[in-house]
Coordinates of C-alpha atoms and ligand atoms in Angstrom, one line a residue:
M68 CA -3.8 -19.5 40.9
K69 CA -0.7 -19.3 41.2
F70 CA 3.1 -17.8 40.1
V71 CA 5.6 -19.7 39.0
H72 CA 9.2 -18.4 38.1
T73 CA 11.6 -20.5 36.2
A74 CA 15.0 -19.7 35.6
A75 CA 16.1 -21.4 32.4
V76 CA 14.3 -18.4 30.4
L77 CA 14.0 -14.9 32.3
A78 CA 11.0 -14.4 30.7
M79 CA 8.5 -15.3 34.0
L80 CA 5.6 -17.4 33.5
L81 CA 2.6 -17.1 34.5
T82 CA 0.0 -19.8 34.7
V83 CA -3.8 -20.1 35.1
G84 CA -4.4 -22.6 37.6
C85 CA -3.3 -24.1 36.1
R86 CA 0.3 -26.5 35.0
V87 CA 3.4 -25.5 33.8
A88 CA 5.6 -27.2 30.7
D89 CA 9.2 -27.9 31.6
R90 CA 11.5 -25.7 30.9
D91 CA 14.5 -26.7 33.2
S92 CA 15.0 -30.2 32.4
G93 CA 15.9 -30.2 28.8
K94 CA 13.8 -33.0 27.9
P95 CA 10.5 -32.4 26.4
A96 CA 7.4 -30.6 27.5
N97 CA 5.0 -32.9 26.2
A98 CA 2.3 -31.2 26.3
S99 CA -0.8 -33.7 27.0
S100 CA -4.1 -32.6 25.9
S101 CA -5.1 -31.2 28.6
E102 CA -2.3 -28.9 28.9
V103 CA -2.7 -25.1 28.7
A104 CA 0.9 -22.9 27.6
P105 CA 1.7 -20.1 29.9
I106 CA 1.4 -16.7 29.0
L107 CA 5.3 -14.9 28.9
T108 CA 4.8 -11.8 31.4
T109 CA 8.3 -9.7 29.9
P110 CA 7.8 -6.7 28.7
D111 CA 9.1 -7.5 25.7
A112 CA 5.6 -10.4 25.9
V113 CA 2.6 -7.9 25.4
D114 CA 0.9 -8.5 22.2
P115 CA 0.0 -4.3 20.7
S116 CA -1.2 -6.4 18.2
S117 CA -4.6 -7.3 21.0
F118 CA -6.7 -5.8 22.8
A119 CA -6.7 -9.1 25.6
N120 CA -6.1 -8.6 29.3
P121 CA -4.1 -12.9 29.3
L122 CA -2.9 -11.9 32.9
E123 CA -6.1 -11.2 34.4
A124 CA -8.2 -13.8 32.3
R125 CA -7.3 -16.0 29.3
V126 CA -9.5 -18.3 26.6
K127 CA -7.8 -21.8 27.3
H128 CA -11.2 -23.7 24.5
V129 CA -12.8 -22.8 22.1
A130 CA -16.2 -24.5 20.8
L131 CA -17.8 -23.1 17.9
D132 CA -20.9 -23.4 16.3
L133 CA -21.4 -23.1 12.9
T134 CA -23.9 -22.9 10.4
V135 CA -22.0 -21.6 6.6
D136 CA -24.4 -19.4 5.0
F137 CA -22.9 -18.5 1.8
D138 CA -26.3 -16.0 0.2
A139 CA -25.6 -14.1 3.4
K140 CA -21.6 -14.8 3.1
R141 CA -21.8 -14.8 6.9
L142 CA -20.4 -18.0 9.8
A143 CA -23.3 -18.2 12.3
G144 CA -23.7 -19.2 15.4
T145 CA -21.6 -19.1 18.9
A146 CA -18.8 -19.8 20.5
A147 CA -18.2 -21.1 23.7
L148 CA -15.3 -19.8 25.5
D149 CA -13.4 -21.7 28.2
I150 CA -11.3 -19.1 30.2
D151 CA -9.1 -19.2 33.5
R152 CA -9.3 -16.9 35.5
K153 CA -8.0 -14.5 38.4
P154 CA -10.4 -15.2 40.8
D155 CA -10.8 -11.1 41.7
A156 CA -10.8 -11.2 37.3
K157 CA -14.1 -8.6 36.9
Q158 CA -13.4 -9.0 33.0
I159 CA -12.3 -10.9 29.9
I160 CA -11.4 -8.8 26.9
L161 CA -10.8 -10.7 24.0
D162 CA -11.0 -9.6 20.3
D163 CA -13.8 -8.4 17.7
N164 CA -13.4 -7.3 14.3
G165 CA -16.9 -6.8 12.9
L166 CA -18.8 -9.8 14.9
E167 CA -23.0 -8.6 15.3
I168 CA -23.1 -10.0 18.5
A169 CA -26.2 -11.3 20.0
S170 CA -25.6 -12.2 22.9
V171 CA -23.2 -13.3 25.6
T172 CA -24.0 -15.6 28.5
D173 CA -22.3 -17.6 30.8
G174 CA -22.3 -21.4 31.2
D175 CA -25.7 -21.5 32.5
K176 CA -26.9 -18.7 30.2
K177 CA -27.2 -16.2 32.5
P178 CA -26.6 -12.7 30.8
L179 CA -23.4 -11.5 31.3
E180 CA -22.8 -7.1 31.0
W181 CA -20.4 -6.9 27.9
K182 CA -19.3 -3.7 25.2
V183 CA -17.7 -3.0 22.4
G184 CA -15.0 -0.4 23.0
A185 CA -14.1 2.4 20.4
K186 CA -13.1 0.8 16.8
D187 CA -9.1 1.1 16.1
K188 CA -8.2 1.3 12.0
N189 CA -5.7 -1.8 12.9
L190 CA -6.5 -3.6 16.1
G191 CA -10.7 -3.5 15.0
T192 CA -12.6 -3.5 18.9
P193 CA -12.2 -4.8 22.5
L194 CA -14.7 -6.7 23.7
T195 CA -14.6 -6.3 27.0
I196 CA -17.0 -9.3 29.2
A197 CA -18.0 -8.7 33.1
L198 CA -17.1 -11.7 34.7
R199 CA -19.1 -12.8 37.9
P200 CA -16.7 -14.3 41.0
D201 CA -18.2 -18.0 39.6
T202 CA -17.3 -17.5 36.1
Q203 CA -15.5 -19.9 34.4
R204 CA -17.2 -20.8 30.6
I205 CA -18.7 -17.7 28.4
L206 CA -20.8 -18.1 25.2
I207 CA -20.7 -15.8 22.9
Q208 CA -24.2 -16.3 19.8
Y209 CA -22.9 -14.2 16.9
K210 CA -22.6 -13.6 12.6
S211 CA -18.7 -12.6 11.4
A212 CA -20.2 -9.5 8.6
S213 CA -20.5 -10.1 5.0
D214 CA -16.9 -8.2 4.3
A215 CA -15.3 -10.5 8.1
G216 CA -11.6 -9.1 6.7
A217 CA -10.6 -13.7 7.2
L218 CA -12.8 -14.9 4.8
L219 CA -13.3 -15.1 0.8
W220 CA -16.5 -16.4 -0.4
L221 CA -16.0 -17.2 -4.8
T222 CA -18.7 -18.3 -6.3
P223 CA -19.0 -20.9 -8.5
E224 CA -17.7 -18.9 -11.6
Q225 CA -14.6 -18.2 -8.9
T226 CA -12.9 -21.7 -8.6
A227 CA -12.4 -23.7 -11.1
G228 CA -15.4 -26.5 -11.0
K229 CA -17.4 -24.0 -11.8
K230 CA -20.5 -25.8 -9.6
L231 CA -20.2 -24.5 -6.6
P232 CA -19.2 -22.0 -4.4
F233 CA -16.1 -21.5 -2.3
L234 CA -15.1 -20.5 1.1
F235 CA -11.5 -20.0 2.9
S236 CA -9.9 -18.2 6.0
Q237 CA -7.5 -16.5 6.8
G238 CA -6.0 -15.4 10.0
E239 CA -3.0 -14.6 10.4
S240 CA -1.5 -12.7 11.4
I241 CA -4.7 -10.8 13.1
E242 CA -7.4 -11.4 11.0
N243 CA -9.2 -13.8 13.0
R244 CA -11.4 -11.8 15.5
S245 CA -13.2 -11.4 12.0
W246 CA -14.7 -14.2 12.5
I247 CA -14.4 -15.7 16.2
P248 CA -14.8 -14.0 19.5
T249 CA -11.7 -15.1 21.0
Q250 CA -8.4 -13.7 22.6
D251 CA -6.5 -13.0 18.8
S252 CA -3.3 -13.1 20.4
P253 CA 0.0 -15.7 19.3
G254 CA 1.2 -15.6 22.7
I255 CA -2.8 -17.6 24.3
R256 CA -3.0 -21.0 22.8
Q257 CA -6.0 -21.9 22.7
S258 CA -7.0 -26.0 21.8
W259 CA -9.7 -26.3 20.0
E260 CA -13.2 -27.9 18.9
A261 CA -15.6 -26.6 16.0
T262 CA -18.1 -28.5 14.9
I263 CA -19.0 -26.7 10.8
H264 CA -23.0 -26.8 9.3
V265 CA -22.6 -25.9 5.4
P266 CA -25.4 -27.1 3.1
A267 CA -25.3 -31.2 1.3
G268 CA -23.2 -31.9 -1.0
M269 CA -20.3 -29.3 0.0
T270 CA -17.6 -30.3 2.2
A271 CA -15.6 -28.2 5.0
V272 CA -12.2 -28.7 6.3
M273 CA -10.4 -27.3 8.6
S274 CA -6.8 -26.9 10.7
A275 CA -7.6 -29.8 13.0
P276 CA -7.9 -33.6 13.3
R277 CA -11.3 -34.8 12.6
A278 CA -13.5 -35.5 15.6
A279 CA -16.1 -37.8 13.7
E280 CA -17.2 -38.7 10.2
P281 CA -19.5 -35.9 8.4
I282 CA -23.7 -36.2 8.2
T283 CA -25.8 -34.9 5.7
Q284 CA -29.3 -34.2 6.9
G285 CA -31.8 -32.5 5.8
G286 CA -30.1 -30.5 3.7
E287 CA -27.0 -30.1 5.4
S288 CA -24.2 -31.7 6.0
V289 CA -22.3 -31.5 9.8
F290 CA -18.3 -31.8 10.5
S291 CA -16.6 -31.4 13.6
Y292 CA -13.7 -30.4 14.1
K293 CA -10.8 -31.0 17.0
M294 CA -7.7 -29.6 17.7
E295 CA -6.1 -31.1 21.0
H296 CA -2.9 -28.2 21.5
G297 CA -3.5 -25.3 22.3
V298 CA -2.1 -23.3 19.1
A299 CA -2.1 -19.2 18.4
P300 CA -5.7 -18.4 16.9
Y301 CA -4.4 -17.8 14.2
M302 CA -3.9 -21.0 13.3
I303 CA -8.0 -22.2 13.6
A304 CA -8.8 -22.3 9.6
I305 CA -12.0 -23.2 7.9
A306 CA -12.8 -23.9 3.9
V307 CA -16.0 -25.1 2.7
G308 CA -16.2 -25.7 -1.6
D309 CA -16.0 -28.4 -3.5
L310 CA -13.3 -30.0 -2.0
A311 CA -12.0 -33.9 -2.6
F312 CA -9.4 -35.9 -1.2
K313 CA -6.1 -37.9 -2.5
P314 CA -4.0 -39.8 0.2
L315 CA -0.1 -39.2 -1.0
G316 CA 1.3 -41.4 1.7
P317 CA 0.0 -43.1 5.4
R318 CA 0.1 -39.8 7.1
T319 CA -0.2 -37.4 4.1
G320 CA -2.8 -36.4 1.0
V321 CA -3.9 -33.4 -0.8
W322 CA -7.6 -31.8 -0.6
A323 CA -8.6 -29.5 -3.8
E324 CA -11.5 -28.8 -6.0
P325 CA -12.2 -32.5 -8.1
A326 CA -10.4 -30.7 -11.2
T327 CA -7.3 -29.3 -9.7
L328 CA -7.3 -32.4 -7.2
P329 CA -5.0 -34.5 -10.5
A330 CA -2.4 -31.4 -11.2
A331 CA -2.1 -31.4 -7.5
A332 CA -1.2 -34.6 -6.7
N333 CA 1.2 -35.2 -9.1
E334 CA 3.6 -31.7 -7.7
L335 CA 2.8 -32.9 -4.2
A336 CA 4.3 -36.5 -4.7
D337 CA 7.2 -35.7 -2.6
T338 CA 5.7 -35.2 0.3
E339 CA 6.1 -38.2 2.7
K340 CA 9.4 -37.9 1.6
M341 CA 9.3 -34.8 2.5
V342 CA 8.0 -34.9 6.0
A343 CA 10.7 -37.5 6.6
A344 CA 12.9 -36.3 5.7
A345 CA 11.7 -32.8 7.8
E346 CA 11.7 -34.9 11.1
K347 CA 15.9 -35.7 10.9
L348 CA 16.6 -32.8 10.6
Y349 CA 14.3 -31.1 13.7
G350 CA 12.0 -34.4 15.7
P351 CA 9.0 -36.0 15.3
Y352 CA 6.5 -34.4 13.6
Q353 CA 3.2 -34.2 16.4
W354 CA 0.1 -32.9 14.1
G355 CA -0.5 -36.4 13.8
R356 CA -1.4 -35.5 9.6
Y357 CA 0.4 -33.3 7.3
D358 CA -2.1 -32.7 4.3
V359 CA -1.8 -30.0 1.9
L360 CA -5.4 -27.9 1.0
V361 CA -4.7 -26.3 -2.8
L362 CA -6.7 -23.5 -2.7
P363 CA -8.4 -21.1 -6.0
P364 CA -5.7 -18.7 -7.3
S365 CA -7.1 -16.7 -4.9
F366 CA -5.0 -17.9 -1.9
P367 CA -3.1 -14.3 -1.0
F368 CA -0.5 -16.7 0.3
G369 CA 1.7 -18.6 -1.2
G370 CA 0.6 -20.2 2.1
M371 CA 0.2 -21.1 4.4
E372 CA 0.7 -23.2 7.5
N373 CA -2.9 -24.7 8.9
P374 CA -1.7 -27.2 11.5
T375 CA -2.6 -30.4 10.1
L376 CA -3.7 -29.1 6.5
T377 CA -1.4 -26.4 5.4
F378 CA -3.2 -24.0 2.9
A379 CA -1.8 -23.5 -0.7
T380 CA -1.8 -21.5 -3.9
P381 CA -2.7 -23.2 -7.3
T382 CA 0.0 -21.6 -8.2
F383 CA 2.2 -23.7 -7.5
I384 CA 1.7 -26.1 -9.3
A385 CA 4.5 -25.5 -12.0
G386 CA 4.1 -29.8 -13.9
D387 CA 7.7 -30.5 -12.9
K388 CA 8.0 -29.8 -9.3
S389 CA 10.8 -27.3 -9.3
L390 CA 8.5 -24.6 -6.4
V391 CA 7.5 -27.3 -3.9
S392 CA 10.1 -25.6 -1.6
L393 CA 6.8 -23.8 -0.5
I394 CA 5.3 -27.0 0.7
A395 CA 8.4 -27.6 1.9
H396 CA 8.4 -24.4 4.0
E397 CA 5.3 -24.6 5.2
L398 CA 5.7 -28.3 6.4
A399 CA 8.8 -26.5 8.1
H400 CA 6.7 -24.7 10.0
S401 CA 5.2 -27.5 11.4
W402 CA 8.0 -27.5 14.4
S403 CA 8.7 -23.5 13.6
G404 CA 6.0 -20.9 13.9
N405 CA 3.5 -24.2 15.0
L406 CA 5.0 -25.9 17.9
A407 CA 7.2 -22.8 19.2
T408 CA 5.4 -19.9 17.9
N409 CA 6.2 -15.5 18.4
A410 CA 4.5 -14.5 21.4
T411 CA 4.1 -11.8 19.3
W412 CA 4.2 -10.5 15.6
N413 CA 7.5 -7.6 16.9
D414 CA 9.5 -11.5 16.4
F415 CA 8.1 -12.6 13.2
W416 CA 10.9 -13.3 12.6
L417 CA 11.0 -16.3 15.2
N418 CA 8.0 -18.0 12.7
E419 CA 9.4 -17.4 9.0
G420 CA 13.0 -16.8 9.6
M421 CA 13.3 -20.0 11.2
T422 CA 11.1 -21.2 8.7
T423 CA 12.6 -20.1 5.4
Y424 CA 16.1 -21.7 7.1
A425 CA 14.9 -25.1 8.3
E426 CA 12.6 -25.0 4.1
R427 CA 16.2 -25.3 2.8
R428 CA 17.9 -27.2 5.0
I429 CA 14.0 -29.9 3.6
V430 CA 15.8 -28.7 0.2
E431 CA 18.9 -30.2 0.7
E432 CA 17.7 -33.1 2.2
L433 CA 15.4 -34.0 -0.7
Y434 CA 17.4 -32.5 -3.9
G435 CA 20.9 -31.3 -3.3
K436 CA 23.8 -28.6 -2.1
K437 CA 23.7 -27.3 -5.3
T438 CA 19.5 -26.6 -5.4
A439 CA 18.8 -25.7 -2.0
E440 CA 22.9 -23.4 -2.2
E441 CA 21.0 -21.4 -4.8
Q442 CA 17.1 -21.4 -3.4
V443 CA 19.9 -19.6 -0.2
A444 CA 21.5 -17.0 -3.3
L445 CA 17.9 -16.0 -4.3
G446 CA 17.0 -15.0 -1.1
I447 CA 20.1 -12.7 -0.1
D448 CA 19.0 -11.7 -3.5
A449 CA 15.3 -10.9 -1.6
M450 CA 17.1 -9.7 1.9
N451 CA 18.5 -6.6 -0.5
E452 CA 15.8 -5.5 -2.2
A453 CA 13.7 -5.4 1.7
V454 CA 16.5 -3.3 3.3
T455 CA 17.1 -1.4 0.6
E456 CA 12.6 -1.2 0.4
H457 CA 12.9 0.0 4.1
G458 CA 15.1 2.0 5.0
G459 CA 18.7 0.8 3.7
L460 CA 21.0 -0.1 6.5
S461 CA 19.6 1.4 9.7
G462 CA 15.7 1.2 8.1
A463 CA 13.9 0.7 11.6
D464 CA 12.0 -2.1 10.1
T465 CA 15.2 -4.4 8.5
R466 CA 15.7 -5.2 12.3
L467 CA 14.5 -9.0 13.6
H468 CA 13.6 -7.8 16.2
L469 CA 10.7 -5.4 14.9
D470 CA 7.7 -2.6 16.8
V471 CA 4.7 -2.7 15.2
K472 CA 2.8 -0.8 17.9
G473 CA 0.6 1.8 16.7
R474 CA 0.2 0.0 13.2
H475 CA -1.5 -3.6 11.4
P476 CA 1.3 -5.8 12.3
D477 CA 2.0 -6.8 9.0
E478 CA 3.0 -3.4 8.2
G479 CA 6.7 -5.0 9.6
S480 CA 6.1 -8.0 7.4
S481 CA 9.1 -8.1 5.1
D482 CA 11.3 -11.0 3.5
I483 CA 13.6 -9.3 6.5
A484 CA 11.7 -11.9 8.8
Y485 CA 12.4 -14.1 6.2
E486 CA 15.3 -13.8 5.1
K487 CA 17.4 -11.7 7.3
G488 CA 16.1 -14.2 10.1
A489 CA 17.4 -17.1 7.7
A490 CA 20.8 -16.3 6.9
F491 CA 21.2 -15.4 10.6
L492 CA 20.7 -19.0 11.6
R493 CA 22.6 -19.8 8.6
T494 CA 25.8 -17.3 10.2
I495 CA 25.6 -19.9 13.4
E496 CA 25.3 -22.9 11.8
A497 CA 28.2 -22.1 9.4
T498 CA 30.0 -20.4 12.9
V499 CA 29.6 -23.5 15.3
G500 CA 29.4 -25.8 12.7
R501 CA 26.0 -28.1 11.2
E502 CA 26.4 -31.0 13.8
R503 CA 26.7 -29.0 16.5
F504 CA 24.3 -26.1 15.2
D505 CA 21.6 -29.2 14.8
D506 CA 21.7 -30.5 18.4
W507 CA 20.7 -26.9 19.3
L508 CA 17.9 -26.5 17.2
K509 CA 16.1 -30.2 17.9
G510 CA 17.0 -28.7 21.5
W511 CA 15.2 -25.9 20.8
F512 CA 11.7 -27.0 19.7
N513 CA 12.0 -29.5 22.6
R514 CA 12.3 -26.7 24.8
H515 CA 9.6 -24.3 24.0
Q516 CA 7.8 -26.5 22.2
F517 CA 3.1 -26.1 22.2
Q518 CA 4.7 -22.9 23.8
P519 CA 5.4 -18.7 22.4
V520 CA 8.5 -17.4 22.4
T521 CA 10.3 -13.9 22.3
S522 CA 13.3 -13.2 20.4
A523 CA 15.1 -12.6 24.1
I524 CA 14.0 -15.7 24.0
F525 CA 16.0 -17.6 21.6
L526 CA 19.0 -15.3 22.9
S527 CA 18.3 -16.8 26.2
D528 CA 18.4 -20.0 24.5
I529 CA 21.3 -19.8 22.6
R530 CA 23.4 -18.9 24.8
Q531 CA 22.3 -21.5 27.7
N532 CA 23.1 -24.1 25.2
L533 CA 24.6 -23.8 22.0
V534 CA 27.2 -20.8 23.0
K535 CA 27.7 -21.7 26.7
G536 CA 29.9 -19.2 28.3
D537 CA 32.2 -19.4 25.2
K538 CA 33.2 -15.7 25.3
A539 CA 35.1 -15.4 22.1
L540 CA 31.9 -16.8 19.7
D541 CA 30.0 -15.3 22.6
Q542 CA 31.0 -11.5 20.4
K543 CA 31.8 -14.1 16.7
L544 CA 28.5 -14.6 16.4
M545 CA 27.1 -10.7 16.6
L546 CA 23.8 -12.6 18.3
D547 CA 22.4 -9.0 19.3
R548 CA 23.4 -7.2 16.3
W549 CA 22.0 -9.4 14.2
V550 CA 18.4 -9.7 16.1
Y551 CA 18.1 -5.5 18.1
Q552 CA 20.4 -3.5 14.7
P553 CA 19.6 -3.1 11.3
G554 CA 20.7 -3.6 8.2
V555 CA 23.1 -6.7 8.1
P556 CA 25.3 -8.0 10.3
S557 CA 29.1 -8.5 8.5
N558 CA 29.3 -12.1 9.6
M559 CA 26.8 -12.7 7.5
A560 CA 27.4 -16.7 5.6
R561 CA 27.9 -16.8 1.9
P562 CA 26.3 -19.7 -0.5
P563 CA 29.6 -20.3 -2.2
A564 CA 30.2 -17.4 -5.4
T565 CA 30.5 -19.4 -8.0
V566 CA 27.0 -20.6 -7.9
F567 CA 24.9 -18.6 -9.7
A568 CA 28.0 -17.6 -12.5
D569 CA 26.8 -18.6 -15.4
Q570 CA 23.6 -17.1 -15.3
D571 CA 24.8 -13.9 -14.0
R572 CA 27.4 -13.7 -16.7
A573 CA 25.0 -14.4 -19.7
A574 CA 22.3 -11.6 -18.2
T575 CA 25.6 -9.3 -18.3
S576 CA 26.7 -10.1 -22.1
F577 CA 23.1 -10.3 -22.7
A578 CA 22.0 -6.6 -21.6
G579 CA 25.3 -6.2 -23.9
G580 CA 23.8 -7.3 -26.9
S581 CA 24.7 -10.6 -27.1
A582 CA 21.8 -13.5 -28.4
A583 CA 19.6 -14.6 -25.2
P584 CA 21.6 -17.9 -23.8
D585 CA 19.9 -21.4 -24.3
W586 CA 18.3 -21.8 -20.7
S587 CA 17.0 -25.1 -21.9
K588 CA 18.8 -27.1 -19.0
W589 CA 18.5 -23.9 -16.2
T590 CA 16.3 -25.3 -13.2
T591 CA 13.7 -22.6 -12.5
D592 CA 16.1 -21.2 -9.0
E593 CA 18.6 -19.8 -12.5
R594 CA 16.3 -18.6 -14.7
L595 CA 14.8 -16.7 -12.2
R596 CA 18.7 -15.4 -11.3
F597 CA 18.9 -14.3 -15.3
L598 CA 15.6 -12.6 -15.3
N599 CA 16.4 -10.6 -12.3
R600 CA 20.1 -9.6 -13.2
L601 CA 19.4 -8.1 -16.0
P602 CA 18.8 -4.4 -15.8
R603 CA 16.1 -2.6 -15.2
K604 CA 15.7 -0.3 -17.9
L605 CA 16.1 -2.7 -21.6
T606 CA 15.3 -1.6 -25.1
K607 CA 12.4 -2.8 -26.8
E608 CA 14.5 -4.8 -29.1
R609 CA 16.2 -6.5 -25.5
L610 CA 13.2 -7.4 -24.2
D611 CA 11.8 -8.9 -27.7
A612 CA 14.4 -10.9 -27.9
V613 CA 14.0 -12.7 -24.0
Q614 CA 9.9 -13.2 -25.1
A615 CA 11.7 -14.5 -28.6
A616 CA 13.4 -17.5 -26.8
Y617 CA 11.0 -18.2 -24.2
D618 CA 8.0 -17.6 -24.7
L619 CA 7.7 -15.2 -21.2
N620 CA 4.8 -14.3 -21.9
G621 CA 3.1 -17.9 -21.6
T622 CA 5.3 -19.7 -19.1
R623 CA 3.3 -21.5 -16.6
N624 CA 5.6 -21.4 -13.8
M625 CA 4.5 -18.2 -12.3
E626 CA 7.9 -17.5 -10.5
V627 CA 9.3 -17.0 -14.1
R628 CA 6.1 -15.2 -15.2
F629 CA 6.1 -12.8 -12.3
A630 CA 10.0 -12.1 -12.6
W631 CA 8.8 -11.4 -15.6
L632 CA 6.6 -9.4 -15.8
D633 CA 7.9 -6.5 -13.1
L634 CA 10.2 -6.7 -15.3
A635 CA 8.5 -5.9 -18.8
V636 CA 6.3 -3.0 -16.6
G637 CA 8.9 -1.4 -15.6
N638 CA 9.5 -1.0 -19.9
R639 CA 6.7 -0.1 -20.5
Y640 CA 6.5 -3.0 -22.8
D641 CA 3.1 -3.5 -23.8
P642 CA 3.3 -6.7 -26.0
A643 CA 3.9 -8.7 -22.5
V644 CA 0.2 -7.1 -21.2
P645 CA -2.3 -9.5 -22.7
S646 CA -0.6 -11.2 -20.5
L647 CA 0.1 -9.2 -17.7
E648 CA -3.8 -9.1 -17.4
Q649 CA -4.4 -13.1 -18.0
F650 CA -1.9 -12.9 -15.0
L651 CA -3.9 -10.6 -13.3
E652 CA -7.1 -11.1 -13.8
S653 CA -6.6 -15.4 -13.2
Q654 CA -4.9 -15.3 -9.5
G655 CA -4.8 -13.3 -6.4
R656 CA -1.6 -14.4 -4.4
G657 CA -0.4 -11.5 -2.0
K658 CA 3.4 -11.5 -4.3
F659 CA 2.6 -10.6 -7.6
V660 CA -0.5 -9.4 -7.4
K661 CA 0.7 -6.4 -5.2
P662 CA 4.1 -5.2 -6.6
L663 CA 2.1 -5.4 -10.1
I664 CA -0.4 -3.2 -9.6
K665 CA 1.2 -1.2 -7.3
A666 CA 4.0 0.0 -10.1
L667 CA 1.5 -0.1 -12.8
A668 CA -0.1 2.6 -10.2
K669 CA 2.3 4.6 -10.3
D670 CA 3.3 4.8 -13.8
S671 CA 0.3 7.8 -14.5
Q672 CA 1.2 7.9 -17.8
W673 CA 1.5 3.8 -19.3
G674 CA 0.6 2.1 -16.6
R675 CA -2.3 3.9 -14.7
P676 CA -4.9 3.2 -16.6
I677 CA -3.9 -0.4 -17.5
A678 CA -4.3 -1.1 -13.3
T679 CA -7.8 0.8 -13.5
R680 CA -9.3 -2.0 -15.8
I681 CA -7.5 -5.2 -14.5
Y682 CA -7.9 -4.2 -11.4
A683 CA -11.7 -3.2 -11.4
K684 CA -12.5 -7.2 -13.0
A685 CA -9.6 -8.8 -10.9
R686 CA -10.8 -7.1 -7.0
P687 CA -14.1 -9.6 -7.2
L688 CA -11.1 -12.5 -7.3
Y689 CA -8.7 -11.3 -4.3
H690 CA -8.8 -11.7 -1.1
P691 CA -9.4 -9.3 1.6
L692 CA -5.6 -9.3 2.8
V693 CA -4.5 -7.8 -0.7
T694 CA -7.7 -5.8 -1.5
R695 CA -7.1 -3.5 2.2
E696 CA -3.4 -2.2 0.5
L697 CA -4.7 -2.4 -3.4
D698 CA -7.8 -0.1 -2.9
E699 CA -5.7 2.5 -1.1
L700 CA -3.7 3.5 -4.9
K701 CA -7.6 4.6 -5.2
L702 CA -7.7 3.4 -8.8
G703 CA -10.7 3.9 -10.8
Ligands
ZN1301 ZN1 6.3 -19.1 6.6

């Protein structure tokens, strides 16, 4: 073991028997397959959401061999962990949440002592394994629990094709410890490989390149995947089902159920162009292929940036590509989040704020400045709403650098990380000019690729490589104010006031009694702005007029439909209830489902009975990440 100090970052880096990336030279680290990213050792890089003790002993490679059992709703098999350790390390601590462990041995199959500690309701349990002086490899035989938090098991009826069951995982933020026994901390990067056994006729896809062609024999098919780069363990992902593939370009393609594949491929037609646009901005795409997996409607998020294979909700399929900024977002994560990754969930904004900024730049490149400015303006609305929801301008959770200690990290995450983060970067860009900012941003990804990062590293890097000692500029940027203080700094760059001028005028005059405006030429973003700018309390007559003008109860555009249903629920608008039921019982995207069911539940007279009825039917469709929150409403 050796310690390496670098002057370029304030952090002291620890490498455990491995090479450290060259941060001083400013040249790309070009992580090779054998490189293990260092563990950051500054106090702000200590992960409050993990039990791991990486400075004593860390996992550097995970090899899974798992059988997918749809009847038992379990993954069962072995995890082989290669570790780096201090020579005198007595133990390694892994993260566990409900794993049923049968045995723990070393690489020679000699048993190792292990114990599962007390359960923390947010974090799960520590799994402590005693190390012998020569232990370098650990083999764990285990099963995931049938209610593992990362996994959703769908019946055939809950899929689009209705023929075969379906399984998918969602690891971010701390869910993968429910199916992979490892150190589940984003600051502990690990390479990984997996051999997956599924019933013959089903397809397993994962967030890594295929290591071999699938083999089918004896009633099962075997798939193998291998990720040579070290990644944060939340990025290990699996989906199994009736899946088909269609190429979109030389290195891009789409996976989906056969029933969904044509519409998905159509909507994703610009994907190859998107990768090219992103590369122009941020440098070469480092992950080989970029494919999108369009999941059944239960997927709890818009998208999840699993490396090489974005997992996406089918609700972005509007038929006119009007919601594909979602894909721009997930693709941008190939740099921000996947290359340079928040070391702890306190710095989630480094993943999401940078990505939201980059998403709009990709949208600008592909669909023009006006579209991007509209999305920026909608983002500022979302940020302001999040500020209100999180205690106003002095609310602790309106800071970019959060404190999630003692909480589930997801509790701290909100549009602050996404939109205040993006506004911060946009402000820097507007202050120093686009060219200079882009140079810095490209350099940031180069300097930190395949590395964990913190807010302090970000600030140090930007001071060293962009501000370069210009005191007046440093003050003007209000860097520390943006990162460490609540609220929104006064220097925030804004899009032109004219962006939604027509929609805002139309909303005001409609609220005052005018006829509903003709919105046939408006974009989705313009329609959303109009709906969101209507007063939250409207008469039945006004709501009837909106519904009659645009048939919002029947719209296929899920973002527009959500904006409408949100307004309808707030006004106890009965004619929207069938549409609401259909919407909530046909997809499980948390962004849509959680606020609507919560708003209904709060309205004890009108809404709660509706929420109770819908939730009883829809709950099996929702991912544990969503039901964990909604179960607290105690419906039914
Ligand atoms: Zn994101």
